[in-house]
Amino acid sequence: MIKIAPSILSADFACLGEEVKKVEDAGADLLHIDVMDGHFVPNLTIGPPVISCLKGRTSLPFDVHLMIENPEKYVDDYINAGAQILTVHIEASVHIHRLLGYIKSKGVTPGVALNPGTPLADLEYILDQAGMILIMSVNPGFGGQTFIPQIKDKIKALKAMLNSMSLDIPIEVDGGINEKNAKEIIEAGADILVAGSAIYNAPDPSKVIRHMKEKNPL
Ligand code: DX5
Ligand code: ZN
């Protein structure tokens, strides 16, 4: 079953509680929370205090995507803020194997994210620690960008790699996903689709989520 994770990056931050409720009521499965530090990516967003405020406002699991340098310094803060899935970029941590193991030891699902230019081979020796793999389909930093078409081949290759190793690790894909391209991304092997602008800018988010899950392109 495909899961949809709306990204609050495209929400109206002046009324974040209601914006979260809106996508929960619309059929979302996870709440994707983009954390940017202005160093790892050229943009700044929110941190642990804002995420903590959302606890109790929704029953959606928090899928926290850290686009920050030195993530090992901050993972405890995000775990305490309520992350149930905590994803760190492979490019941001020298000791990614240890970091994923640490997140797992705290009872949180460790996700590992790959930028579009990062090869799948980098995953080879950390798959034993990964609870989710996030494939970026745009260069991270901003919502509303265009899906990079070559990433479909990367998703297919990752799916084949996991199958050949009999590993059942969910693949999340993030960036530029909408009602039109969701079908082909799911067919390439995605298990979780992140969508920010396609959901939050739509007049009827529930329709977008339903179409994406039903692989029913516009
Ligand atoms: C990009 C973020 C994404 C982004 C997706 O750096 O990680 O989660 O919010 O937004 P859309 O769906 O608009 O590309
Ligand atoms: Zn994201």
JSON list of C-alpha atoms and ligand atoms in Angstrom, two decimals:
[
{"chain": "A", "resi": 1, "resn": "MET", "atom": "CA", "xyz": [0.00, 0.00, 0.00]},
{"chain": "A", "resi": 2, "resn": "ILE", "atom": "CA", "xyz": [1.39, 3.35, -1.07]},
{"chain": "A", "resi": 3, "resn": "LYS", "atom": "CA", "xyz": [1.77, 5.98, 1.63]},
{"chain": "A", "resi": 4, "resn": "ILE", "atom": "CA", "xyz": [1.47, 9.71, 1.04]},
{"chain": "A", "resi": 5, "resn": "ALA", "atom": "CA", "xyz": [3.51, 12.13, 3.13]},
{"chain": "A", "resi": 6, "resn": "PRO", "atom": "CA", "xyz": [2.47, 15.77, 2.62]},
{"chain": "A", "resi": 7, "resn": "SER", "atom": "CA", "xyz": [5.35, 18.18, 3.22]},
{"chain": "A", "resi": 8, "resn": "ILE", "atom": "CA", "xyz": [4.43, 21.11, 5.43]},
{"chain": "A", "resi": 9, "resn": "LEU", "atom": "CA", "xyz": [7.04, 23.19, 3.63]},
{"chain": "A", "resi": 10, "resn": "SER", "atom": "CA", "xyz": [4.22, 24.40, 1.38]},
{"chain": "A", "resi": 11, "resn": "ALA", "atom": "CA", "xyz": [1.75, 24.96, 4.24]},
{"chain": "A", "resi": 12, "resn": "ASP", "atom": "CA", "xyz": [0.69, 28.33, 5.59]},
{"chain": "A", "resi": 13, "resn": "PHE", "atom": "CA", "xyz": [2.95, 28.61, 8.65]},
{"chain": "A", "resi": 14, "resn": "ALA", "atom": "CA", "xyz": [0.70, 31.25, 10.19]},
{"chain": "A", "resi": 15, "resn": "CYS", "atom": "CA", "xyz": [-1.83, 28.50, 10.92]},
{"chain": "A", "resi": 16, "resn": "LEU", "atom": "CA", "xyz": [0.29, 25.37, 10.96]},
{"chain": "A", "resi": 17, "resn": "GLY", "atom": "CA", "xyz": [-1.94, 23.40, 13.35]},
{"chain": "A", "resi": 18, "resn": "GLU", "atom": "CA", "xyz": [-4.92, 23.70, 11.01]},
{"chain": "A", "resi": 19, "resn": "GLU", "atom": "CA", "xyz": [-2.78, 23.02, 7.96]},
{"chain": "A", "resi": 20, "resn": "VAL", "atom": "CA", "xyz": [-1.64, 19.75, 9.52]},
{"chain": "A", "resi": 21, "resn": "LYS", "atom": "CA", "xyz": [-5.20, 18.79, 10.42]},
{"chain": "A", "resi": 22, "resn": "LYS", "atom": "CA", "xyz": [-6.22, 19.55, 6.86]},
{"chain": "A", "resi": 23, "resn": "VAL", "atom": "CA", "xyz": [-3.91, 16.95, 5.33]},
{"chain": "A", "resi": 24, "resn": "GLU", "atom": "CA", "xyz": [-4.70, 14.41, 8.04]},
{"chain": "A", "resi": 25, "resn": "ASP", "atom": "CA", "xyz": [-8.41, 14.74, 7.22]},
{"chain": "A", "resi": 26, "resn": "ALA", "atom": "CA", "xyz": [-7.52, 14.52, 3.53]},
{"chain": "A", "resi": 27, "resn": "GLY", "atom": "CA", "xyz": [-6.08, 11.02, 3.95]},
{"chain": "A", "resi": 28, "resn": "ALA", "atom": "CA", "xyz": [-2.36, 11.55, 4.54]},
{"chain": "A", "resi": 29, "resn": "ASP", "atom": "CA", "xyz": [-0.38, 8.67, 6.08]},
{"chain": "A", "resi": 30, "resn": "LEU", "atom": "CA", "xyz": [2.66, 10.56, 7.39]},
{"chain": "A", "resi": 31, "resn": "LEU", "atom": "CA", "xyz": [3.53, 14.20, 8.04]},
{"chain": "A", "resi": 32, "resn": "HIS", "atom": "CA", "xyz": [6.74, 15.15, 6.22]},
{"chain": "A", "resi": 33, "resn": "ILE", "atom": "CA", "xyz": [8.65, 17.87, 8.07]},
{"chain": "A", "resi": 34, "resn": "ASP", "atom": "CA", "xyz": [11.54, 19.53, 6.22]},
{"chain": "A", "resi": 35, "resn": "VAL", "atom": "CA", "xyz": [14.31, 20.88, 8.42]},
{"chain": "A", "resi": 36, "resn": "MET", "atom": "CA", "xyz": [16.86, 23.11, 6.67]},
{"chain": "A", "resi": 37, "resn": "ASP", "atom": "CA", "xyz": [19.83, 24.90, 8.21]},
{"chain": "A", "resi": 38, "resn": "GLY", "atom": "CA", "xyz": [20.98, 27.37, 5.55]},
{"chain": "A", "resi": 39, "resn": "HIS", "atom": "CA", "xyz": [24.29, 25.44, 5.26]},
{"chain": "A", "resi": 40, "resn": "PHE", "atom": "CA", "xyz": [23.62, 21.96, 3.95]},
{"chain": "A", "resi": 41, "resn": "VAL", "atom": "CA", "xyz": [20.93, 23.52, 1.76]},
{"chain": "A", "resi": 42, "resn": "PRO", "atom": "CA", "xyz": [20.48, 27.18, 0.79]},
{"chain": "A", "resi": 43, "resn": "ASN", "atom": "CA", "xyz": [17.32, 27.72, 2.83]},
{"chain": "A", "resi": 44, "resn": "LEU", "atom": "CA", "xyz": [16.15, 27.84, 6.44]},
{"chain": "A", "resi": 45, "resn": "THR", "atom": "CA", "xyz": [12.98, 26.37, 7.87]},
{"chain": "A", "resi": 46, "resn": "ILE", "atom": "CA", "xyz": [11.96, 25.18, 11.30]},
{"chain": "A", "resi": 47, "resn": "GLY", "atom": "CA", "xyz": [13.49, 23.35, 14.24]},
{"chain": "A", "resi": 48, "resn": "PRO", "atom": "CA", "xyz": [12.51, 21.25, 17.27]},
{"chain": "A", "resi": 49, "resn": "PRO", "atom": "CA", "xyz": [10.30, 23.81, 19.10]},
{"chain": "A", "resi": 50, "resn": "VAL", "atom": "CA", "xyz": [7.90, 24.13, 16.17]},
{"chain": "A", "resi": 51, "resn": "ILE", "atom": "CA", "xyz": [7.77, 20.35, 15.69]},
{"chain": "A", "resi": 52, "resn": "SER", "atom": "CA", "xyz": [7.05, 19.86, 19.41]},
{"chain": "A", "resi": 53, "resn": "CYS", "atom": "CA", "xyz": [4.12, 22.26, 19.09]},
{"chain": "A", "resi": 54, "resn": "LEU", "atom": "CA", "xyz": [2.52, 19.93, 16.56]},
{"chain": "A", "resi": 55, "resn": "LYS", "atom": "CA", "xyz": [2.44, 17.05, 19.05]},
{"chain": "A", "resi": 56, "resn": "GLY", "atom": "CA", "xyz": [-1.14, 16.52, 20.08]},
{"chain": "A", "resi": 57, "resn": "ARG", "atom": "CA", "xyz": [-2.45, 18.37, 17.01]},
{"chain": "A", "resi": 58, "resn": "THR", "atom": "CA", "xyz": [-2.40, 15.27, 14.81]},
{"chain": "A", "resi": 59, "resn": "SER", "atom": "CA", "xyz": [-2.13, 11.52, 15.05]},
{"chain": "A", "resi": 60, "resn": "LEU", "atom": "CA", "xyz": [-0.01, 11.37, 11.89]},
{"chain": "A", "resi": 61, "resn": "PRO", "atom": "CA", "xyz": [3.51, 10.03, 12.47]},
{"chain": "A", "resi": 62, "resn": "PHE", "atom": "CA", "xyz": [6.19, 12.70, 12.11]},
{"chain": "A", "resi": 63, "resn": "ASP", "atom": "CA", "xyz": [8.51, 11.96, 9.19]},
{"chain": "A", "resi": 64, "resn": "VAL", "atom": "CA", "xyz": [11.35, 14.39, 9.86]},
{"chain": "A", "resi": 65, "resn": "HIS", "atom": "CA", "xyz": [13.78, 15.09, 7.00]},
{"chain": "A", "resi": 66, "resn": "LEU", "atom": "CA", "xyz": [16.96, 16.71, 8.27]},
{"chain": "A", "resi": 67, "resn": "MET", "atom": "CA", "xyz": [18.76, 18.74, 5.62]},
{"chain": "A", "resi": 68, "resn": "ILE", "atom": "CA", "xyz": [21.40, 19.98, 8.04]},
{"chain": "A", "resi": 69, "resn": "GLU", "atom": "CA", "xyz": [25.14, 19.75, 8.58]},
{"chain": "A", "resi": 70, "resn": "ASN", "atom": "CA", "xyz": [26.44, 17.80, 11.58]},
{"chain": "A", "resi": 71, "resn": "PRO", "atom": "CA", "xyz": [23.13, 15.96, 12.10]},
{"chain": "A", "resi": 72, "resn": "GLU", "atom": "CA", "xyz": [24.69, 13.88, 14.92]},
{"chain": "A", "resi": 73, "resn": "LYS", "atom": "CA", "xyz": [24.68, 16.99, 17.10]},
{"chain": "A", "resi": 74, "resn": "TYR", "atom": "CA", "xyz": [20.94, 17.46, 16.80]},
{"chain": "A", "resi": 75, "resn": "VAL", "atom": "CA", "xyz": [19.21, 14.08, 16.40]},
{"chain": "A", "resi": 76, "resn": "ASP", "atom": "CA", "xyz": [18.29, 13.87, 20.12]},
{"chain": "A", "resi": 77, "resn": "ASP", "atom": "CA", "xyz": [16.45, 17.20, 19.86]},
{"chain": "A", "resi": 78, "resn": "TYR", "atom": "CA", "xyz": [14.36, 15.90, 16.95]},
{"chain": "A", "resi": 79, "resn": "ILE", "atom": "CA", "xyz": [13.68, 12.59, 18.69]},
{"chain": "A", "resi": 80, "resn": "ASN", "atom": "CA", "xyz": [12.48, 14.51, 21.76]},
{"chain": "A", "resi": 81, "resn": "ALA", "atom": "CA", "xyz": [10.38, 16.75, 19.51]},
{"chain": "A", "resi": 82, "resn": "GLY", "atom": "CA", "xyz": [8.43, 13.68, 18.37]},
{"chain": "A", "resi": 83, "resn": "ALA", "atom": "CA", "xyz": [10.09, 12.30, 15.22]},
{"chain": "A", "resi": 84, "resn": "GLN", "atom": "CA", "xyz": [8.96, 8.75, 14.50]},
{"chain": "A", "resi": 85, "resn": "ILE", "atom": "CA", "xyz": [10.99, 8.54, 11.31]},
{"chain": "A", "resi": 86, "resn": "LEU", "atom": "CA", "xyz": [14.20, 10.57, 11.40]},
{"chain": "A", "resi": 87, "resn": "THR", "atom": "CA", "xyz": [16.05, 10.89, 8.10]},
{"chain": "A", "resi": 88, "resn": "VAL", "atom": "CA", "xyz": [19.60, 12.14, 7.77]},
{"chain": "A", "resi": 89, "resn": "HIS", "atom": "CA", "xyz": [21.53, 12.82, 4.56]},
{"chain": "A", "resi": 90, "resn": "ILE", "atom": "CA", "xyz": [24.33, 10.42, 3.72]},
{"chain": "A", "resi": 91, "resn": "GLU", "atom": "CA", "xyz": [26.30, 13.43, 2.39]},
{"chain": "A", "resi": 92, "resn": "ALA", "atom": "CA", "xyz": [26.04, 15.25, 5.73]},
{"chain": "A", "resi": 93, "resn": "SER", "atom": "CA", "xyz": [27.55, 12.71, 8.08]},
{"chain": "A", "resi": 94, "resn": "VAL", "atom": "CA", "xyz": [31.01, 11.15, 8.06]},
{"chain": "A", "resi": 95, "resn": "HIS", "atom": "CA", "xyz": [29.83, 8.43, 10.46]},
{"chain": "A", "resi": 96, "resn": "ILE", "atom": "CA", "xyz": [26.47, 7.66, 8.92]},
{"chain": "A", "resi": 97, "resn": "HIS", "atom": "CA", "xyz": [26.51, 3.98, 9.98]},
{"chain": "A", "resi": 98, "resn": "ARG", "atom": "CA", "xyz": [26.93, 4.94, 13.62]},
{"chain": "A", "resi": 99, "resn": "LEU", "atom": "CA", "xyz": [24.32, 7.68, 13.37]},
{"chain": "A", "resi": 100, "resn": "LEU", "atom": "CA", "xyz": [21.65, 5.41, 11.88]},
{"chain": "A", "resi": 101, "resn": "GLY", "atom": "CA", "xyz": [22.39, 2.81, 14.56]},
{"chain": "A", "resi": 102, "resn": "TYR", "atom": "CA", "xyz": [22.06, 5.49, 17.24]},
{"chain": "A", "resi": 103, "resn": "ILE", "atom": "CA", "xyz": [18.66, 6.65, 15.94]},
{"chain": "A", "resi": 104, "resn": "LYS", "atom": "CA", "xyz": [17.49, 3.02, 15.83]},
{"chain": "A", "resi": 105, "resn": "SER", "atom": "CA", "xyz": [18.67, 2.46, 19.42]},
{"chain": "A", "resi": 106, "resn": "LYS", "atom": "CA", "xyz": [16.29, 5.25, 20.49]},
{"chain": "A", "resi": 107, "resn": "GLY", "atom": "CA", "xyz": [13.31, 3.38, 19.04]},
{"chain": "A", "resi": 108, "resn": "VAL", "atom": "CA", "xyz": [12.97, 5.75, 16.06]},
{"chain": "A", "resi": 109, "resn": "THR", "atom": "CA", "xyz": [13.03, 4.59, 12.42]},
{"chain": "A", "resi": 110, "resn": "PRO", "atom": "CA", "xyz": [16.33, 5.74, 10.88]},
{"chain": "A", "resi": 111, "resn": "GLY", "atom": "CA", "xyz": [16.01, 7.04, 7.35]},
{"chain": "A", "resi": 112, "resn": "VAL", "atom": "CA", "xyz": [18.94, 7.73, 5.05]},
{"chain": "A", "resi": 113, "resn": "ALA", "atom": "CA", "xyz": [18.56, 10.32, 2.28]},
{"chain": "A", "resi": 114, "resn": "LEU", "atom": "CA", "xyz": [20.49, 10.56, -0.99]},
{"chain": "A", "resi": 115, "resn": "ASN", "atom": "CA", "xyz": [20.79, 13.72, -3.06]},
{"chain": "A", "resi": 116, "resn": "PRO", "atom": "CA", "xyz": [20.15, 13.30, -6.79]},
{"chain": "A", "resi": 117, "resn": "GLY", "atom": "CA", "xyz": [23.89, 13.14, -7.54]},
{"chain": "A", "resi": 118, "resn": "THR", "atom": "CA", "xyz": [24.77, 10.57, -4.88]},
{"chain": "A", "resi": 119, "resn": "PRO", "atom": "CA", "xyz": [25.25, 7.02, -6.17]},
{"chain": "A", "resi": 120, "resn": "LEU", "atom": "CA", "xyz": [23.32, 4.05, -4.76]},
{"chain": "A", "resi": 121, "resn": "ALA", "atom": "CA", "xyz": [26.62, 2.28, -4.18]},
{"chain": "A", "resi": 122, "resn": "ASP", "atom": "CA", "xyz": [27.12, 4.49, -1.13]},
{"chain": "A", "resi": 123, "resn": "LEU", "atom": "CA", "xyz": [24.28, 2.58, 0.55]},
{"chain": "A", "resi": 124, "resn": "GLU", "atom": "CA", "xyz": [25.92, -0.83, 0.23]},
{"chain": "A", "resi": 125, "resn": "TYR", "atom": "CA", "xyz": [27.43, -1.14, 3.70]},
{"chain": "A", "resi": 126, "resn": "ILE", "atom": "CA", "xyz": [24.81, 0.72, 5.69]},
{"chain": "A", "resi": 127, "resn": "LEU", "atom": "CA", "xyz": [21.68, -1.13, 4.61]},
{"chain": "A", "resi": 128, "resn": "ASP", "atom": "CA", "xyz": [21.73, -3.18, 7.82]},
{"chain": "A", "resi": 129, "resn": "GLN", "atom": "CA", "xyz": [21.03, 0.05, 9.73]},
{"chain": "A", "resi": 130, "resn": "ALA", "atom": "CA", "xyz": [18.51, 1.75, 7.45]},
{"chain": "A", "resi": 131, "resn": "GLY", "atom": "CA", "xyz": [14.80, 1.65, 8.26]},
{"chain": "A", "resi": 132, "resn": "MET", "atom": "CA", "xyz": [13.88, 3.76, 5.22]},
{"chain": "A", "resi": 133, "resn": "ILE", "atom": "CA", "xyz": [15.69, 5.14, 2.17]},
{"chain": "A", "resi": 134, "resn": "LEU", "atom": "CA", "xyz": [14.78, 8.60, 0.92]},
{"chain": "A", "resi": 135, "resn": "ILE", "atom": "CA", "xyz": [15.61, 9.25, -2.71]},
{"chain": "A", "resi": 136, "resn": "MET", "atom": "CA", "xyz": [15.67, 12.96, -3.51]},
{"chain": "A", "resi": 137, "resn": "SER", "atom": "CA", "xyz": [14.12, 13.68, -6.88]},
{"chain": "A", "resi": 138, "resn": "VAL", "atom": "CA", "xyz": [15.05, 17.39, -6.76]},
{"chain": "A", "resi": 139, "resn": "ASN", "atom": "CA", "xyz": [18.11, 19.10, -5.34]},
{"chain": "A", "resi": 140, "resn": "PRO", "atom": "CA", "xyz": [16.98, 19.80, -1.78]},
{"chain": "A", "resi": 141, "resn": "GLY", "atom": "CA", "xyz": [16.27, 23.26, -0.46]},
{"chain": "A", "resi": 142, "resn": "PHE", "atom": "CA", "xyz": [12.98, 24.37, -1.93]},
{"chain": "A", "resi": 143, "resn": "GLY", "atom": "CA", "xyz": [9.46, 23.20, -2.59]},
{"chain": "A", "resi": 144, "resn": "GLY", "atom": "CA", "xyz": [7.82, 23.48, -5.99]},
{"chain": "A", "resi": 145, "resn": "GLN", "atom": "CA", "xyz": [10.75, 22.26, -8.12]},
{"chain": "A", "resi": 146, "resn": "THR", "atom": "CA", "xyz": [10.51, 19.90, -11.10]},
{"chain": "A", "resi": 147, "resn": "PHE", "atom": "CA", "xyz": [11.00, 16.13, -10.71]},
{"chain": "A", "resi": 148, "resn": "ILE", "atom": "CA", "xyz": [14.32, 15.04, -12.25]},
{"chain": "A", "resi": 149, "resn": "PRO", "atom": "CA", "xyz": [13.27, 12.32, -14.75]},
{"chain": "A", "resi": 150, "resn": "GLN", "atom": "CA", "xyz": [16.50, 10.24, -14.43]},
{"chain": "A", "resi": 151, "resn": "ILE", "atom": "CA", "xyz": [15.60, 9.54, -10.81]},
{"chain": "A", "resi": 152, "resn": "LYS", "atom": "CA", "xyz": [13.04, 6.99, -11.99]},
{"chain": "A", "resi": 153, "resn": "ASP", "atom": "CA", "xyz": [15.95, 4.78, -13.10]},
{"chain": "A", "resi": 154, "resn": "LYS", "atom": "CA", "xyz": [17.61, 5.30, -9.73]},
{"chain": "A", "resi": 155, "resn": "ILE", "atom": "CA", "xyz": [14.45, 4.15, -7.92]},
{"chain": "A", "resi": 156, "resn": "LYS", "atom": "CA", "xyz": [14.21, 1.08, -10.17]},
{"chain": "A", "resi": 157, "resn": "ALA", "atom": "CA", "xyz": [17.85, 0.24, -9.54]},
{"chain": "A", "resi": 158, "resn": "LEU", "atom": "CA", "xyz": [17.41, 0.63, -5.78]},
{"chain": "A", "resi": 159, "resn": "LYS", "atom": "CA", "xyz": [14.32, -1.59, -5.79]},
{"chain": "A", "resi": 160, "resn": "ALA", "atom": "CA", "xyz": [16.25, -4.26, -7.73]},
{"chain": "A", "resi": 161, "resn": "MET", "atom": "CA", "xyz": [19.19, -3.95, -5.32]},
{"chain": "A", "resi": 162, "resn": "LEU", "atom": "CA", "xyz": [16.93, -4.39, -2.27]},
{"chain": "A", "resi": 163, "resn": "ASN", "atom": "CA", "xyz": [15.07, -7.31, -3.87]},
{"chain": "A", "resi": 164, "resn": "SER", "atom": "CA", "xyz": [18.32, -9.05, -4.75]},
{"chain": "A", "resi": 165, "resn": "MET", "atom": "CA", "xyz": [19.35, -8.80, -1.10]},
{"chain": "A", "resi": 166, "resn": "SER", "atom": "CA", "xyz": [15.86, -9.84, 0.13]},
{"chain": "A", "resi": 167, "resn": "LEU", "atom": "CA", "xyz": [15.61, -6.57, 2.05]},
{"chain": "A", "resi": 168, "resn": "ASP", "atom": "CA", "xyz": [12.24, -5.01, 2.68]},
{"chain": "A", "resi": 169, "resn": "ILE", "atom": "CA", "xyz": [13.24, -1.38, 3.32]},
{"chain": "A", "resi": 170, "resn": "PRO", "atom": "CA", "xyz": [10.65, 1.20, 2.23]},
{"chain": "A", "resi": 171, "resn": "ILE", "atom": "CA", "xyz": [11.69, 3.67, -0.46]},
{"chain": "A", "resi": 172, "resn": "GLU", "atom": "CA", "xyz": [10.49, 7.25, 0.00]},
{"chain": "A", "resi": 173, "resn": "VAL", "atom": "CA", "xyz": [10.77, 9.67, -2.92]},
{"chain": "A", "resi": 174, "resn": "ASP", "atom": "CA", "xyz": [10.79, 13.42, -2.36]},
{"chain": "A", "resi": 175, "resn": "GLY", "atom": "CA", "xyz": [10.56, 16.38, -4.72]},
{"chain": "A", "resi": 176, "resn": "GLY", "atom": "CA", "xyz": [8.43, 17.43, -7.65]},
{"chain": "A", "resi": 177, "resn": "ILE", "atom": "CA", "xyz": [5.78, 14.74, -7.21]},
{"chain": "A", "resi": 178, "resn": "ASN", "atom": "CA", "xyz": [2.25, 15.47, -8.36]},
{"chain": "A", "resi": 179, "resn": "GLU", "atom": "CA", "xyz": [-0.91, 13.76, -9.59]},
{"chain": "A", "resi": 180, "resn": "LYS", "atom": "CA", "xyz": [0.51, 13.42, -13.08]},
{"chain": "A", "resi": 181, "resn": "ASN", "atom": "CA", "xyz": [3.80, 11.68, -12.32]},
{"chain": "A", "resi": 182, "resn": "ALA", "atom": "CA", "xyz": [2.91, 9.74, -9.14]},
{"chain": "A", "resi": 183, "resn": "LYS", "atom": "CA", "xyz": [1.92, 6.62, -11.12]},
{"chain": "A", "resi": 184, "resn": "GLU", "atom": "CA", "xyz": [5.28, 6.19, -12.85]},
{"chain": "A", "resi": 185, "resn": "ILE", "atom": "CA", "xyz": [7.18, 6.85, -9.62]},
{"chain": "A", "resi": 186, "resn": "ILE", "atom": "CA", "xyz": [5.16, 4.18, -7.80]},
{"chain": "A", "resi": 187, "resn": "GLU", "atom": "CA", "xyz": [5.71, 1.79, -10.71]},
{"chain": "A", "resi": 188, "resn": "ALA", "atom": "CA", "xyz": [9.45, 2.45, -10.50]},
{"chain": "A", "resi": 189, "resn": "GLY", "atom": "CA", "xyz": [9.37, 1.16, -6.92]},
{"chain": "A", "resi": 190, "resn": "ALA", "atom": "CA", "xyz": [8.45, 3.98, -4.52]},
{"chain": "A", "resi": 191, "resn": "ASP", "atom": "CA", "xyz": [6.57, 3.02, -1.35]},
{"chain": "A", "resi": 192, "resn": "ILE", "atom": "CA", "xyz": [6.13, 6.51, 0.14]},
{"chain": "A", "resi": 193, "resn": "LEU", "atom": "CA", "xyz": [5.56, 9.67, -1.88]},
{"chain": "A", "resi": 194, "resn": "VAL", "atom": "CA", "xyz": [6.33, 13.09, -0.39]},
{"chain": "A", "resi": 195, "resn": "ALA", "atom": "CA", "xyz": [4.40, 15.96, -1.93]},
{"chain": "A", "resi": 196, "resn": "GLY", "atom": "CA", "xyz": [4.33, 19.56, -0.76]},
{"chain": "A", "resi": 197, "resn": "SER", "atom": "CA", "xyz": [3.13, 22.01, -3.36]},
{"chain": "A", "resi": 198, "resn": "ALA", "atom": "CA", "xyz": [0.95, 19.47, -5.22]},
{"chain": "A", "resi": 199, "resn": "ILE", "atom": "CA", "xyz": [-1.08, 18.87, -2.06]},
{"chain": "A", "resi": 200, "resn": "TYR", "atom": "CA", "xyz": [-1.04, 22.22, -0.29]},
{"chain": "A", "resi": 201, "resn": "ASN", "atom": "CA", "xyz": [-1.64, 24.32, -3.40]},
{"chain": "A", "resi": 202, "resn": "ALA", "atom": "CA", "xyz": [-4.59, 22.17, -4.49]},
{"chain": "A", "resi": 203, "resn": "PRO", "atom": "CA", "xyz": [-8.16, 23.31, -3.88]},
{"chain": "A", "resi": 204, "resn": "ASP", "atom": "CA", "xyz": [-9.02, 19.77, -2.75]},
{"chain": "A", "resi": 205, "resn": "PRO", "atom": "CA", "xyz": [-6.03, 17.99, -1.14]},
{"chain": "A", "resi": 206, "resn": "SER", "atom": "CA", "xyz": [-8.08, 14.84, -0.50]},
{"chain": "A", "resi": 207, "resn": "LYS", "atom": "CA", "xyz": [-8.61, 14.41, -4.23]},
{"chain": "A", "resi": 208, "resn": "VAL", "atom": "CA", "xyz": [-4.88, 14.73, -4.92]},
{"chain": "A", "resi": 209, "resn": "ILE", "atom": "CA", "xyz": [-4.01, 12.18, -2.24]},
{"chain": "A", "resi": 210, "resn": "ARG", "atom": "CA", "xyz": [-6.66, 9.77, -3.48]},
{"chain": "A", "resi": 211, "resn": "HIS", "atom": "CA", "xyz": [-5.51, 10.08, -7.09]},
{"chain": "A", "resi": 212, "resn": "MET", "atom": "CA", "xyz": [-1.90, 9.50, -6.10]},
{"chain": "A", "resi": 213, "resn": "LYS", "atom": "CA", "xyz": [-2.76, 6.37, -4.12]},
{"chain": "A", "resi": 214, "resn": "GLU", "atom": "CA", "xyz": [-5.00, 5.02, -6.84]},
{"chain": "A", "resi": 215, "resn": "LYS", "atom": "CA", "xyz": [-2.27, 5.65, -9.42]},
{"chain": "A", "resi": 216, "resn": "ASN", "atom": "CA", "xyz": [-4.86, 7.63, -11.24]},
{"chain": "A", "resi": 217, "resn": "PRO", "atom": "CA", "xyz": [-3.09, 10.41, -13.14]},
{"chain": "A", "resi": 218, "resn": "LEU", "atom": "CA", "xyz": [-4.94, 13.57, -14.11]},
{"chain": "B", "resi": 1, "resn": "DX5", "atom": "C1", "xyz": [12.85, 19.72, -0.77]},
{"chain": "B", "resi": 1, "resn": "DX5", "atom": "C2", "xyz": [12.08, 19.09, 0.37]},
{"chain": "B", "resi": 1, "resn": "DX5", "atom": "C3", "xyz": [10.80, 18.51, -0.08]},
{"chain": "B", "resi": 1, "resn": "DX5", "atom": "C4", "xyz": [9.83, 19.53, -0.61]},
{"chain": "B", "resi": 1, "resn": "DX5", "atom": "C5", "xyz": [8.88, 18.89, -1.55]},
{"chain": "B", "resi": 1, "resn": "DX5", "atom": "O1", "xyz": [14.08, 20.15, -0.34]},
{"chain": "B", "resi": 1, "resn": "DX5", "atom": "O2", "xyz": [12.82, 18.07, 0.99]},
{"chain": "B", "resi": 1, "resn": "DX5", "atom": "O3", "xyz": [10.20, 17.72, 0.93]},
{"chain": "B", "resi": 1, "resn": "DX5", "atom": "O4", "xyz": [9.10, 20.15, 0.40]},
{"chain": "B", "resi": 1, "resn": "DX5", "atom": "O5", "xyz": [8.12, 19.88, -2.13]},
{"chain": "B", "resi": 1, "resn": "DX5", "atom": "P1", "xyz": [7.44, 19.69, -3.57]},
{"chain": "B", "resi": 1, "resn": "DX5", "atom": "O6", "xyz": [6.52, 18.50, -3.43]},
{"chain": "B", "resi": 1, "resn": "DX5", "atom": "O7", "xyz": [6.74, 20.97, -3.77]},
{"chain": "B", "resi": 1, "resn": "DX5", "atom": "O8", "xyz": [8.54, 19.43, -4.54]},
{"chain": "B", "resi": 2, "resn": "ZN", "atom": "ZN", "xyz": [11.74, 16.55, 2.32]}
]
